[in-house]
mmCIF file of C-alpha atoms in Angstrom:
data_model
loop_
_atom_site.group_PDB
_atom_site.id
_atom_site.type_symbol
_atom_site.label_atom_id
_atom_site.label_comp_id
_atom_site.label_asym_id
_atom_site.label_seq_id
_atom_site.Cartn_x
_atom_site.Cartn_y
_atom_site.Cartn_z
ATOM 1 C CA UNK A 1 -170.425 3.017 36.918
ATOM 2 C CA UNK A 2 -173.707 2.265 35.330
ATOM 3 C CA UNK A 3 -174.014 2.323 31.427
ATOM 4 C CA UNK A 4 -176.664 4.554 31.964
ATOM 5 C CA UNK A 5 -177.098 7.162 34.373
ATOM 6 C CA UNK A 6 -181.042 8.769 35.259
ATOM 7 C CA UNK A 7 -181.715 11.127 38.079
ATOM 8 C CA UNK A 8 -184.773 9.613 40.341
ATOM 9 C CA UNK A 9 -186.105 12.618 41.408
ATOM 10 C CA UNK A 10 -188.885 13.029 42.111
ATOM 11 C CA UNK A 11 -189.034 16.226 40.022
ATOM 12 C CA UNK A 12 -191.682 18.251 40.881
ATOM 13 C CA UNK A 13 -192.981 21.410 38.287
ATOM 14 C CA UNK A 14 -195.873 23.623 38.960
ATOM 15 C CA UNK A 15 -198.394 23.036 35.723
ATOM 16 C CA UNK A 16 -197.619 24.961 32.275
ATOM 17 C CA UNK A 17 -193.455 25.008 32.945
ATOM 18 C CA UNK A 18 -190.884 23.523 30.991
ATOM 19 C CA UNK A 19 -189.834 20.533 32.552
ATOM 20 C CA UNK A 20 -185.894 19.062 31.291
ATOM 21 C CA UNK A 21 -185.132 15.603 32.263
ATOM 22 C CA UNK A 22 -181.303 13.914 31.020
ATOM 23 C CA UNK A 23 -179.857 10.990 31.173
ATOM 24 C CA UNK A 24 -176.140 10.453 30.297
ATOM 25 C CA UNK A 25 -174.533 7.119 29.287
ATOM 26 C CA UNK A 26 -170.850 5.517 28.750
ATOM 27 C CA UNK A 27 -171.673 3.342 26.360
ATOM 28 C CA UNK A 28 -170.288 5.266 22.895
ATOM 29 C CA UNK A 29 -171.738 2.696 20.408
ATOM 30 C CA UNK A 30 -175.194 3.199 21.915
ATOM 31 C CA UNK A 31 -176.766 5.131 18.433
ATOM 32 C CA UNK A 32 -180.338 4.516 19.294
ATOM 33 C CA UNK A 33 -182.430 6.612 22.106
ATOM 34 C CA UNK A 34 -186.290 6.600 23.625
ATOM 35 C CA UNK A 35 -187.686 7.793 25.555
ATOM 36 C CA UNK A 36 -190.674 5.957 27.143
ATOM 37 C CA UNK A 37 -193.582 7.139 29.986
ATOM 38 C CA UNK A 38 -194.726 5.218 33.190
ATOM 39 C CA UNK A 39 -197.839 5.450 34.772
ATOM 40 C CA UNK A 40 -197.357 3.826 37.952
ATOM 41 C CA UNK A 41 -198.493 0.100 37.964
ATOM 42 C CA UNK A 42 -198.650 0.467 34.068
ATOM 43 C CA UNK A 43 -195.510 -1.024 31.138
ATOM 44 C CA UNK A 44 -193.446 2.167 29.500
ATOM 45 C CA UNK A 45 -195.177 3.452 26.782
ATOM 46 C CA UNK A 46 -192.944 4.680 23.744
ATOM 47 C CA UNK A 47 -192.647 8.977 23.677
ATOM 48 C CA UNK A 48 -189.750 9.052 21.212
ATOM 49 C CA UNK A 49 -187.292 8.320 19.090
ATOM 50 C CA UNK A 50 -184.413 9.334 18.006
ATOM 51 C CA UNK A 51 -181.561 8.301 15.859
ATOM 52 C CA UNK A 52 -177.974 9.229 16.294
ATOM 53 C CA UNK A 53 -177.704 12.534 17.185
ATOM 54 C CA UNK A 54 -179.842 15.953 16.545
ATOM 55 C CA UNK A 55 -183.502 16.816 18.409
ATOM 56 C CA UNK A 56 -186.762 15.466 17.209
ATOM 57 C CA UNK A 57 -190.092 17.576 18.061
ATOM 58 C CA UNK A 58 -193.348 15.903 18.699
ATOM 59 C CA UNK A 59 -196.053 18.151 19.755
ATOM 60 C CA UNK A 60 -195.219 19.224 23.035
ATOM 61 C CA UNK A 61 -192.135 17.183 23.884
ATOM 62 C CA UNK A 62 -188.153 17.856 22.338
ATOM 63 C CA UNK A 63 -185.728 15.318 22.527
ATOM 64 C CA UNK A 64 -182.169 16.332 22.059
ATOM 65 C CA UNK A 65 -179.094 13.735 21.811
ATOM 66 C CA UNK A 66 -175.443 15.175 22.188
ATOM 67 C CA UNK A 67 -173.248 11.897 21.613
ATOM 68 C CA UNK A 68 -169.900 13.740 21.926
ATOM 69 C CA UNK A 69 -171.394 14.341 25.521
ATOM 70 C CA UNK A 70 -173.141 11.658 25.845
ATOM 71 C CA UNK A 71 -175.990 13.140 26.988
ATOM 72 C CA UNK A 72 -179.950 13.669 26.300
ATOM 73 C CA UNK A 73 -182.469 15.175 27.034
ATOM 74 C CA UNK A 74 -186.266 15.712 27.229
ATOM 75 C CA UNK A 75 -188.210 18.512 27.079
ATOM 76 C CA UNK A 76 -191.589 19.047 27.937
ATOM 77 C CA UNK A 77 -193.317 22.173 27.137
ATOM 78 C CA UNK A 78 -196.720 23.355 28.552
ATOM 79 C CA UNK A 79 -196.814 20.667 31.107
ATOM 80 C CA UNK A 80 -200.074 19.602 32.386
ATOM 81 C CA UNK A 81 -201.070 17.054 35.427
ATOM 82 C CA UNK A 82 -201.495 13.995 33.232
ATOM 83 C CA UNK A 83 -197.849 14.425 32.456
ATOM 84 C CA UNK A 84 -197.264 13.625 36.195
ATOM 85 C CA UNK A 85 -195.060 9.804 35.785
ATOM 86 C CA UNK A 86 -191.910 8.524 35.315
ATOM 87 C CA UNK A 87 -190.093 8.852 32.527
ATOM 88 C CA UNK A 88 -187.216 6.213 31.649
ATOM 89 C CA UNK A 89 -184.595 6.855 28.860
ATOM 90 C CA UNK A 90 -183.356 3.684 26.884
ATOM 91 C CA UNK A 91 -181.318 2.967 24.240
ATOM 92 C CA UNK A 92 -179.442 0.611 22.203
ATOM 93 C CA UNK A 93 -176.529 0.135 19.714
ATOM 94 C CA UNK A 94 -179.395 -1.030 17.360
ATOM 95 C CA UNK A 95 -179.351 -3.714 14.880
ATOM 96 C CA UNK A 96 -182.091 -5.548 17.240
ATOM 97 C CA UNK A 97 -179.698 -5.394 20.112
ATOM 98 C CA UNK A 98 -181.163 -4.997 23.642
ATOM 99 C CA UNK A 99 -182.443 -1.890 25.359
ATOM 100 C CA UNK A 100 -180.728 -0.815 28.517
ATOM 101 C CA UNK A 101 -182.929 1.639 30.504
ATOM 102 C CA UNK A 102 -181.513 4.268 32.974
ATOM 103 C CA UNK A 103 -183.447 4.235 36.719
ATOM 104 C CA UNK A 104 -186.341 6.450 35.293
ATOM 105 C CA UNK A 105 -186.842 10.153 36.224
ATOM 106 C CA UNK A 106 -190.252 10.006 38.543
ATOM 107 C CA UNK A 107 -192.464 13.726 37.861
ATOM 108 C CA UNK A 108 -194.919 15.420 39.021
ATOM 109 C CA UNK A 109 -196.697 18.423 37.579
ATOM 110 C CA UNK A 110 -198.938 20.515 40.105
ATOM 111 C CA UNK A 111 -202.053 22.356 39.743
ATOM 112 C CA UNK B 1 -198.981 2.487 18.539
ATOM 113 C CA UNK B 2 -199.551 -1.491 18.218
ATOM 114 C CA UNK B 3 -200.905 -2.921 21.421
ATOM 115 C CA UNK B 4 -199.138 -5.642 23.644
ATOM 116 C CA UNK B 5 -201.613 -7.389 26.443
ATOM 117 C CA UNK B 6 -200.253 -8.609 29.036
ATOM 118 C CA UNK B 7 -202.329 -10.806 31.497
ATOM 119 C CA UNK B 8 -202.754 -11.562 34.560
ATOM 120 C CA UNK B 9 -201.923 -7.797 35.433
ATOM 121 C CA UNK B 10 -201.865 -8.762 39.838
ATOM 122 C CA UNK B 11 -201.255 -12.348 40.796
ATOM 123 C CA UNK B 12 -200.559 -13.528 44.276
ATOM 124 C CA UNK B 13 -199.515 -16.947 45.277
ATOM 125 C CA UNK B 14 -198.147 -19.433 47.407
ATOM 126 C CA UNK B 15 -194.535 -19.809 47.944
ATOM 127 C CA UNK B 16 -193.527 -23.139 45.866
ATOM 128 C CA UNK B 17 -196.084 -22.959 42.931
ATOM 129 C CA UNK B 18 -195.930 -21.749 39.730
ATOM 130 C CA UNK B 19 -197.168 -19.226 38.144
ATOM 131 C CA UNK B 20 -197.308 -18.580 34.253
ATOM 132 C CA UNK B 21 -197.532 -14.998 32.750
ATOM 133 C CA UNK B 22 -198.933 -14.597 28.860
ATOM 134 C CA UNK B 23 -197.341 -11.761 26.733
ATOM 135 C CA UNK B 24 -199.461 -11.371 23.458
ATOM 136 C CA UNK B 25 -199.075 -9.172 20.422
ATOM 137 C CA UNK B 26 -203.184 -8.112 19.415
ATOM 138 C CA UNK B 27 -202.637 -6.582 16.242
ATOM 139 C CA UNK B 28 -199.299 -7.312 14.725
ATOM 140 C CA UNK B 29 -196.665 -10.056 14.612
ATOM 141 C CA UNK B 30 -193.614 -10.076 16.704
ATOM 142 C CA UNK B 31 -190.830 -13.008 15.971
ATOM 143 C CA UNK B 32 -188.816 -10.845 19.381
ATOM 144 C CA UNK B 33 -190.360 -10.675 22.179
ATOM 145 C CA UNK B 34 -188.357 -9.605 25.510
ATOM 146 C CA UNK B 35 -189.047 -9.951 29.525
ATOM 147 C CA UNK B 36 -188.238 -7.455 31.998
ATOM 148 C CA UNK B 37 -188.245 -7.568 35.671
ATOM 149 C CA UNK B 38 -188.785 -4.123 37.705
ATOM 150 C CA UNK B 39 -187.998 -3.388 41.110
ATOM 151 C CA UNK B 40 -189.309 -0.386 42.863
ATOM 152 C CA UNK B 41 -187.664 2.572 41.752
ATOM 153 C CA UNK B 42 -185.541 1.229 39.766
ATOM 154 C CA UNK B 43 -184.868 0.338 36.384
ATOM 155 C CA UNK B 44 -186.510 -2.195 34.147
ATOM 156 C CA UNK B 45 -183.776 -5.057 33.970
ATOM 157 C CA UNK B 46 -184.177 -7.220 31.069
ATOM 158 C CA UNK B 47 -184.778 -11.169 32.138
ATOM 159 C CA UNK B 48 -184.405 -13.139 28.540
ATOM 160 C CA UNK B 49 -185.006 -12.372 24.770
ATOM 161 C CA UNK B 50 -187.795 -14.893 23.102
ATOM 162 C CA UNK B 51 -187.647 -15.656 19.911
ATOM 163 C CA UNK B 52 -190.235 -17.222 18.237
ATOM 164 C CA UNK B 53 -189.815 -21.287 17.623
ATOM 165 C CA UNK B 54 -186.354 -21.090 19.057
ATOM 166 C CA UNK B 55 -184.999 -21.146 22.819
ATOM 167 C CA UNK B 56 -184.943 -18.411 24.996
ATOM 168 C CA UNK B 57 -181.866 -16.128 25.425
ATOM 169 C CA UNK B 58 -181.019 -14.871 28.921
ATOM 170 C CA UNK B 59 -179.156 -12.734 30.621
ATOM 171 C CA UNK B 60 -176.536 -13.259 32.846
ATOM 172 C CA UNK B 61 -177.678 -14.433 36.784
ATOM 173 C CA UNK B 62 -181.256 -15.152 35.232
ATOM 174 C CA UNK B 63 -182.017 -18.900 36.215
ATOM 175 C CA UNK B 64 -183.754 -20.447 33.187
ATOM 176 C CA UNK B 65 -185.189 -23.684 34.698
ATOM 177 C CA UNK B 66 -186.613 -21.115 37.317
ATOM 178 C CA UNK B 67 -188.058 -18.323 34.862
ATOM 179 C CA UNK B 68 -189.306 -20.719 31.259
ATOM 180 C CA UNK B 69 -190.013 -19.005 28.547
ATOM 181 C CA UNK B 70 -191.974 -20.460 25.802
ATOM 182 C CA UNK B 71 -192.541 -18.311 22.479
ATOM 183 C CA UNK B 72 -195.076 -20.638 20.764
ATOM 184 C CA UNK B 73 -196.687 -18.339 18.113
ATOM 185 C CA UNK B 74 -195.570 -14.833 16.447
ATOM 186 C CA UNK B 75 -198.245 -13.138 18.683
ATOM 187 C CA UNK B 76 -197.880 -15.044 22.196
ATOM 188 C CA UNK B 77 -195.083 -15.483 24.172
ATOM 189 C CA UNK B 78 -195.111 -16.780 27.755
ATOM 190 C CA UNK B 79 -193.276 -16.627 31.146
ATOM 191 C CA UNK B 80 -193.473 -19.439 33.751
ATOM 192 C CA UNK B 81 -192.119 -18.554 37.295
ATOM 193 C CA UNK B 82 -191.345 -21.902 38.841
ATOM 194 C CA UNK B 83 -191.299 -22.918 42.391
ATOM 195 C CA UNK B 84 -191.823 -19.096 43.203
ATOM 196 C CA UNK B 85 -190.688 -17.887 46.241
ATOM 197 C CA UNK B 86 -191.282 -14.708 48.283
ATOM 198 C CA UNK B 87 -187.838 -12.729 46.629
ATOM 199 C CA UNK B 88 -189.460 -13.715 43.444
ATOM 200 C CA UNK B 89 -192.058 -11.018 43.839
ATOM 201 C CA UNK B 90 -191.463 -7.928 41.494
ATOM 202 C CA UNK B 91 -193.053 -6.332 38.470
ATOM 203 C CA UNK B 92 -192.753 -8.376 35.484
ATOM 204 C CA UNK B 93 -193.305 -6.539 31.726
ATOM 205 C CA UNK B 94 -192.866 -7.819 28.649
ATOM 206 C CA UNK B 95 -192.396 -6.332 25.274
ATOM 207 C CA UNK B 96 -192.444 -6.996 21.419
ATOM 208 C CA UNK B 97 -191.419 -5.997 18.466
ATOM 209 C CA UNK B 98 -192.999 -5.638 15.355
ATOM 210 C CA UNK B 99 -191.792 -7.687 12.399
ATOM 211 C CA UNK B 100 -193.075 -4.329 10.368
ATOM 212 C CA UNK B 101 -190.122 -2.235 11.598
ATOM 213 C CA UNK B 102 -191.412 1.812 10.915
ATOM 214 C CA UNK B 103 -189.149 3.268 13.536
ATOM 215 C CA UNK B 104 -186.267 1.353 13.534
ATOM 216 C CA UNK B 105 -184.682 -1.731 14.305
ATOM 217 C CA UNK B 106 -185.104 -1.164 18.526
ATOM 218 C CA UNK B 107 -188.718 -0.063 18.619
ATOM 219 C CA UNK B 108 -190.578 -2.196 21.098
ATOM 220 C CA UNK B 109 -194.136 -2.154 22.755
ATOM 221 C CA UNK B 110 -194.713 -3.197 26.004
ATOM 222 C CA UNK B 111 -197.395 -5.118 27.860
ATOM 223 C CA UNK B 112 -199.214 -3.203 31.177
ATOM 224 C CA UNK B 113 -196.853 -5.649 33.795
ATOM 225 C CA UNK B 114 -197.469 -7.818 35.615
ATOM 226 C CA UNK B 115 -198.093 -7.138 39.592
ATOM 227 C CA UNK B 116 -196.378 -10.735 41.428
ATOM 228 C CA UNK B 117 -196.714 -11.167 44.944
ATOM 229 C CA UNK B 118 -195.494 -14.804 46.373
ATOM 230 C CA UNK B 119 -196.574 -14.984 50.120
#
């Protein structure tokens, strides 16, 4: 089993939907979770942050962590075409450790 | 957000040379910096952790007198693929992080990649 499980996709949304993406993890001292975007060819860029567990808003994206599930989320309100990527979970049991990334969710948002 | 360059972004070479990959910090100081290899459609899988003025820590399966790291400066670390071969090809991205830690102790930027094709 890997430590941390991503669905590939591709996802695809028509433009303005909510769009959820999850990733869930075995790893219970992981207390540290991101969420970063790739354009293709491009490195992740940073989305969010999010300690422990509880949501965190930022504009038009939600993240949510559930550590008794293990579980979290993404949510992306209002989605437009330049939101079309994929988007790779990470996280850490912090302290400087490492980041281990799940496969990356790959999305597309239609006109 | 800080910015990480990363350069060359596409290199192609000959199978048996070497190739050397510069990660560099532009407007902050990073004493971590980390190396990731990515495969197509899958995850980033992370190579070795640099640390500035010490050696390299890498993962296990990572061949060190293959992939040499050298972290010279707080703003420039580098990767040197040795002796490259055609399975060597892959996307290669590094990251740093900031000594100024505002987000936590995991926050890390990365670089645009690194395109290597070894024919």
């Amino acid at each position: 089993q890997k430590e941390v499980e991503q669905d590939p996709g591709p996802l695809s949304v028509p433009e303005g939907a909510i769009v959820s993406l999850n990733c869930t993890y075995s790893n219970s001292a992981f207390q540290y979770f991101m969420w970063y975007r790739q354009y293709s060819r491009k490195g992740p860029e940073l989305l969010m942050y999010t300690y422990s567990s509880g949501n965190k808003e930022d504009g038009r994206f939600t993240a949510q962590v559930d550590k008794s599930s293990k579980y979290i989320s993404l949510f992306i309100r209002d989605s437009q075409p330049s939101d079309s990527a994929t988007y790779l979970c990470a996280m850490s049991e912090g302290g400087g450790n490492k980041l281990t990334f799940g496969t990356g969710t790959q999305l597309k948002v239609e006109l | 957000g800080a910015v990480v360059s990363q350069h060359p972004s596409r290199v192609i070479c000959k199978s048996g040379t070497s190739v050397k990959i510069e990660c560099r910090s532009l407007d902050f100081q990073a004493t971590t910096m980390f190396w990731y290899r990515q495969f197509p459609k899958k995850s980033l899988m992370l190579m070795a952790t640099s640390n500035e003025g010490s050696k390299a820590t890498y993962e296990q399966g990572v061949e060190k007198d293959k992939f040499l790291i050298n972290h010279a400066s707080l703003t420039l670390s580098t990767l040197t693929v040795t002796s490259a071969h055609p399975e060597d090809s892959s996307f290669y991205i590094c990251s740093a992080r900031p000594l100024d830690r505002r987000h936590g102790d995991t926050e890390a930027f990365f670089g645009q990649g690194t395109r290597l094709t070894v024919v």
